[in-house]
Amino acid sequence: MAKFRKKGGKKTPGISTASLPDIIFMLLFFFMVTTTMREATVLVRISAPEATQVQKLEKKSLVSFIYIGPPLNTKLGTDSRIQLNDMFADVKDIREFVQLERESKDEADRPFLTTSLKVDKETRMGIVTDVKQELRQVGAFKINYSTKKKAIIQK
Amino acid sequence: MARPINEINAGSMADIAFLLLIFFLVTTTMDIDTGITRKLPPPPPEEMPDIKVKERNIFKVLVNSRDRLMVEGKGGHISLLKEQAKAFLSNPNLLDSNSPEDMPEKRQVDIPLFGGDVWVTKGIISLKNDRGTSYDMYIQVQNELAAAVSELRDELSMNKFGMKFSKLSDDEKIKAVQKAIPMAISEAEPEDIGGH
C-alpha cells in the first residue's frame, strides 16, 4: 500500500503557464493575418462627407486609393491636391498609377479592381471631375466615393 | 566538471508575445471602409450618336457652384429631392389617362418571377454639376438619388417577397427587383453650368 501513497501534503498544484506564450502567439498570428497594415501616410486633410446609402468596401486588396484634399502642410497652400501612394501627384499621373496597380494584381482579379476616392468634403468638384475623366480614359470604371455612415434619423 | 545547464526561463515569453500583439493592434486599421459605389461610363466614342430621350423621361438635377439645386427647371432643395425622384421614378398614375405630361413613360418588361409583364419606368435621372460645386453637396445629391431608388426597391421587395431588398439573398430575386427598378443615374459630360 505504501507504494501509492502520495508524497508530501495535499497541496493543489499551480496551473502550468507554460502554454500561455503559445496561446498569445496564436492570437498574434490571427491578427497578423486578418488585418491590413495602414496604407500610405496621408499627406492631405480628409474629412469624409456623410451619407446614408453606403456599402462596405470589400476585398481590400483589390482597392487602390486616391486621396484628394488640402495639404496638411499649410506651406503648400490650401488648394486641394491629389495624393497617389506617398506623394502629391497631378491628374496626368493617374494613368501610370492605375496601370501599375493593375499590373501588380493577379490577372483574374483585374476586372474587380476598384478605385476608392477619399475626398475632403470642402473640395470643389472640378478636380474630382478631372480625376474621374482620367479614370474613365484608363478604363478604371469601378469607383467608390468614400463616405462615413450617417445614422438614420427616425422621423 | 560538467555543470548542469540551466534551462532558459520562458516565463517572459508571454510578455514578449503580448508586446508584439499590442504593436499589431495599434498599427493596423480596423475601420471598415464604406462608401457609395458607382460605375463610370466608358469614354464616349469619337462620333457620338445622338441618343434621343424624350424630355418627359429625364429628371434633370443641376447643382451650381453655390451648391444650389435646380430640379426639373425649378429651384429645389436637398430635403425634397428624394421624394421628387421617387415620384418621378414610380409615376404611380401612369395608366390613368390624365397622367401628367411631364412624368416618364413606362414600358413592359417580362420578369417571370413577378408573373409576367411588369411596367418598368423609362425615366432617367440626369445629374449635372459645376466645377465649383462642393464635394459634400455632390455626395448629398448622389446619396438622395440612391436613397430614392433603394426605397422604391425596398417597397417592391416588401410587396413581393415580404422582406427588404437588402435582406434578399436569392440572386434571382435580387436580379428581378433590379430589373423592375433600374438604377438609372446618368452623369453628364462635365461642363460649366455657370453660377460663378
PDB file of N, CA, C and O in Angstrom, chain B residues 84-115:
ATOM      1  N   GLN B  84     -39.105  63.811 -54.700  1.00  0.00           N
ATOM      2  CA  GLN B  84     -39.309  64.163 -56.107  1.00  0.00           C
ATOM      3  C   GLN B  84     -38.805  63.053 -57.016  1.00  0.00           C
ATOM      4  O   GLN B  84     -39.469  62.676 -57.978  1.00  0.00           O
ATOM      5  N   ALA B  85     -37.624  62.531 -56.690  1.00  0.00           N
ATOM      6  CA  ALA B  85     -37.050  61.465 -57.512  1.00  0.00           C
ATOM      7  C   ALA B  85     -37.913  60.211 -57.440  1.00  0.00           C
ATOM      8  O   ALA B  85     -38.126  59.527 -58.434  1.00  0.00           O
ATOM      9  N   LYS B  86     -38.435  59.939 -56.244  1.00  0.00           N
ATOM     10  CA  LYS B  86     -39.285  58.754 -56.084  1.00  0.00           C
ATOM     11  C   LYS B  86     -40.561  58.887 -56.901  1.00  0.00           C
ATOM     12  O   LYS B  86     -40.977  57.955 -57.574  1.00  0.00           O
ATOM     13  N   ALA B  87     -41.157  60.086 -56.818  1.00  0.00           N
ATOM     14  CA  ALA B  87     -42.392  60.313 -57.566  1.00  0.00           C
ATOM     15  C   ALA B  87     -42.125  60.174 -59.062  1.00  0.00           C
ATOM     16  O   ALA B  87     -42.929  59.596 -59.796  1.00  0.00           O
ATOM     17  N   PHE B  88     -40.964  60.678 -59.484  1.00  0.00           N
ATOM     18  CA  PHE B  88     -40.626  60.611 -60.904  1.00  0.00           C
ATOM     19  C   PHE B  88     -40.450  59.168 -61.348  1.00  0.00           C
ATOM     20  O   PHE B  88     -40.971  58.745 -62.373  1.00  0.00           O
ATOM     21  N   LEU B  89     -39.697  58.400 -60.569  1.00  0.00           N
ATOM     22  CA  LEU B  89     -39.371  57.038 -60.978  1.00  0.00           C
ATOM     23  C   LEU B  89     -40.566  56.095 -60.882  1.00  0.00           C
ATOM     24  O   LEU B  89     -40.689  55.169 -61.668  1.00  0.00           O
ATOM     25  N   SER B  90     -41.434  56.342 -59.904  1.00  0.00           N
ATOM     26  CA  SER B  90     -42.543  55.392 -59.746  1.00  0.00           C
ATOM     27  C   SER B  90     -43.717  55.763 -60.634  1.00  0.00           C
ATOM     28  O   SER B  90     -44.377  54.900 -61.194  1.00  0.00           O
ATOM     29  N   ASN B  91     -43.966  57.059 -60.811  1.00  0.00           N
ATOM     30  CA  ASN B  91     -45.082  57.554 -61.618  1.00  0.00           C
ATOM     31  C   ASN B  91     -46.322  56.689 -61.456  1.00  0.00           C
ATOM     32  O   ASN B  91     -46.701  55.944 -62.349  1.00  0.00           O
ATOM     33  N   PRO B  92     -46.937  56.735 -60.312  1.00  0.00           N
ATOM     34  CA  PRO B  92     -47.975  55.764 -59.988  1.00  0.00           C
ATOM     35  C   PRO B  92     -49.208  55.837 -60.884  1.00  0.00           C
ATOM     36  O   PRO B  92     -49.820  54.805 -61.170  1.00  0.00           O
ATOM     37  N   ASN B  93     -49.557  57.030 -61.354  1.00  0.00           N
ATOM     38  CA  ASN B  93     -50.811  57.126 -62.118  1.00  0.00           C
ATOM     39  C   ASN B  93     -50.568  57.079 -63.612  1.00  0.00           C
ATOM     40  O   ASN B  93     -51.122  57.842 -64.386  1.00  0.00           O
ATOM     41  N   LEU B  94     -49.714  56.162 -64.019  1.00  0.00           N
ATOM     42  CA  LEU B  94     -49.375  56.066 -65.433  1.00  0.00           C
ATOM     43  C   LEU B  94     -50.571  55.624 -66.274  1.00  0.00           C
ATOM     44  O   LEU B  94     -50.835  56.177 -67.330  1.00  0.00           O
ATOM     45  N   LEU B  95     -51.287  54.622 -65.767  1.00  0.00           N
ATOM     46  CA  LEU B  95     -52.352  54.049 -66.586  1.00  0.00           C
ATOM     47  C   LEU B  95     -53.593  54.937 -66.603  1.00  0.00           C
ATOM     48  O   LEU B  95     -54.527  54.714 -67.347  1.00  0.00           O
ATOM     49  N   ASP B  96     -53.520  55.964 -65.767  1.00  0.00           N
ATOM     50  CA  ASP B  96     -54.555  56.969 -65.757  1.00  0.00           C
ATOM     51  C   ASP B  96     -54.401  57.812 -67.020  1.00  0.00           C
ATOM     52  O   ASP B  96     -53.309  58.231 -67.366  1.00  0.00           O
ATOM     53  N   SER B  97     -55.488  58.055 -67.712  1.00  0.00           N
ATOM     54  CA  SER B  97     -55.364  58.822 -68.948  1.00  0.00           C
ATOM     55  C   SER B  97     -55.012  60.280 -68.654  1.00  0.00           C
ATOM     56  O   SER B  97     -54.522  60.997 -69.523  1.00  0.00           O
ATOM     57  N   ASN B  98     -55.259  60.704 -67.414  1.00  0.00           N
ATOM     58  CA  ASN B  98     -54.928  62.076 -67.056  1.00  0.00           C
ATOM     59  C   ASN B  98     -53.511  62.201 -66.508  1.00  0.00           C
ATOM     60  O   ASN B  98     -53.178  63.204 -65.886  1.00  0.00           O
ATOM     61  N   SER B  99     -52.722  61.169 -66.731  1.00  0.00           N
ATOM     62  CA  SER B  99     -51.349  61.187 -66.230  1.00  0.00           C
ATOM     63  C   SER B  99     -50.639  62.453 -66.696  1.00  0.00           C
ATOM     64  O   SER B  99     -50.720  62.825 -67.857  1.00  0.00           O
ATOM     65  N   PRO B 100     -49.952  63.113 -65.787  1.00  0.00           N
ATOM     66  CA  PRO B 100     -49.304  64.364 -66.191  1.00  0.00           C
ATOM     67  C   PRO B 100     -48.294  64.150 -67.308  1.00  0.00           C
ATOM     68  O   PRO B 100     -47.636  63.112 -67.384  1.00  0.00           O
ATOM     69  N   GLU B 101     -48.231  65.118 -68.164  1.00  0.00           N
ATOM     70  CA  GLU B 101     -47.396  65.013 -69.364  1.00  0.00           C
ATOM     71  C   GLU B 101     -45.914  64.884 -69.048  1.00  0.00           C
ATOM     72  O   GLU B 101     -45.166  64.280 -69.793  1.00  0.00           O
ATOM     73  N   ASP B 102     -45.521  65.498 -67.934  1.00  0.00           N
ATOM     74  CA  ASP B 102     -44.075  65.542 -67.690  1.00  0.00           C
ATOM     75  C   ASP B 102     -43.558  64.328 -66.924  1.00  0.00           C
ATOM     76  O   ASP B 102     -42.392  64.270 -66.576  1.00  0.00           O
ATOM     77  N   MET B 103     -44.430  63.370 -66.671  1.00  0.00           N
ATOM     78  CA  MET B 103     -43.966  62.180 -65.991  1.00  0.00           C
ATOM     79  C   MET B 103     -43.482  61.157 -67.018  1.00  0.00           C
ATOM     80  O   MET B 103     -43.945  61.134 -68.148  1.00  0.00           O
ATOM     81  N   PRO B 104     -42.527  60.319 -66.646  1.00  0.00           N
ATOM     82  CA  PRO B 104     -41.922  59.433 -67.641  1.00  0.00           C
ATOM     83  C   PRO B 104     -42.843  58.314 -68.106  1.00  0.00           C
ATOM     84  O   PRO B 104     -43.773  57.921 -67.408  1.00  0.00           O
ATOM     85  N   GLU B 105     -42.544  57.837 -69.294  1.00  0.00           N
ATOM     86  CA  GLU B 105     -43.302  56.713 -69.838  1.00  0.00           C
ATOM     87  C   GLU B 105     -42.820  55.429 -69.186  1.00  0.00           C
ATOM     88  O   GLU B 105     -41.780  55.388 -68.556  1.00  0.00           O
ATOM     89  N   LYS B 106     -43.599  54.388 -69.418  1.00  0.00           N
ATOM     90  CA  LYS B 106     -43.161  53.073 -68.947  1.00  0.00           C
ATOM     91  C   LYS B 106     -43.234  52.098 -70.098  1.00  0.00           C
ATOM     92  O   LYS B 106     -43.960  52.309 -71.070  1.00  0.00           O
ATOM     93  N   ARG B 107     -42.464  51.058 -69.965  1.00  0.00           N
ATOM     94  CA  ARG B 107     -42.566  50.010 -70.975  1.00  0.00           C
ATOM     95  C   ARG B 107     -42.735  48.685 -70.246  1.00  0.00           C
ATOM     96  O   ARG B 107     -42.407  48.560 -69.063  1.00  0.00           O
ATOM     97  N   GLN B 108     -43.241  47.709 -71.001  1.00  0.00           N
ATOM     98  CA  GLN B 108     -43.482  46.423 -70.367  1.00  0.00           C
ATOM     99  C   GLN B 108     -42.250  45.545 -70.482  1.00  0.00           C
ATOM    100  O   GLN B 108     -41.682  45.391 -71.555  1.00  0.00           O
ATOM    101  N   VAL B 109     -41.845  44.996 -69.363  1.00  0.00           N
ATOM    102  CA  VAL B 109     -40.696  44.104 -69.355  1.00  0.00           C
ATOM    103  C   VAL B 109     -41.146  42.784 -68.731  1.00  0.00           C
ATOM    104  O   VAL B 109     -41.870  42.781 -67.732  1.00  0.00           O
ATOM    105  N   ASP B 110     -40.739  41.706 -69.350  1.00  0.00           N
ATOM    106  CA  ASP B 110     -41.152  40.391 -68.866  1.00  0.00           C
ATOM    107  C   ASP B 110     -40.219  39.938 -67.747  1.00  0.00           C
ATOM    108  O   ASP B 110     -39.032  39.698 -67.976  1.00  0.00           O
ATOM    109  N   ILE B 111     -40.757  39.876 -66.539  1.00  0.00           N
ATOM    110  CA  ILE B 111     -39.979  39.355 -65.412  1.00  0.00           C
ATOM    111  C   ILE B 111     -40.733  38.149 -64.853  1.00  0.00           C
ATOM    112  O   ILE B 111     -41.750  38.302 -64.195  1.00  0.00           O
ATOM    113  N   PRO B 112     -40.255  36.950 -65.168  1.00  0.00           N
ATOM    114  CA  PRO B 112     -41.017  35.737 -64.816  1.00  0.00           C
ATOM    115  C   PRO B 112     -41.322  35.629 -63.320  1.00  0.00           C
ATOM    116  O   PRO B 112     -42.397  35.161 -62.934  1.00  0.00           O
ATOM    117  N   LEU B 113     -40.395  36.090 -62.509  1.00  0.00           N
ATOM    118  CA  LEU B 113     -40.562  35.939 -61.067  1.00  0.00           C
ATOM    119  C   LEU B 113     -41.755  36.736 -60.549  1.00  0.00           C
ATOM    120  O   LEU B 113     -42.356  36.392 -59.526  1.00  0.00           O
ATOM    121  N   PHE B 114     -42.109  37.798 -61.251  1.00  0.00           N
ATOM    122  CA  PHE B 114     -43.259  38.604 -60.844  1.00  0.00           C
ATOM    123  C   PHE B 114     -44.512  38.198 -61.622  1.00  0.00           C
ATOM    124  O   PHE B 114     -45.507  38.899 -61.594  1.00  0.00           O
ATOM    125  N   GLY B 115     -44.416  37.088 -62.339  1.00  0.00           N
ATOM    126  CA  GLY B 115     -45.570  36.591 -63.063  1.00  0.00           C
ATOM    127  C   GLY B 115     -45.875  37.401 -64.300  1.00  0.00           C
ATOM    128  O   GLY B 115     -46.959  37.959 -64.439  1.00  0.00           O
TER     129      GLY B 115
END
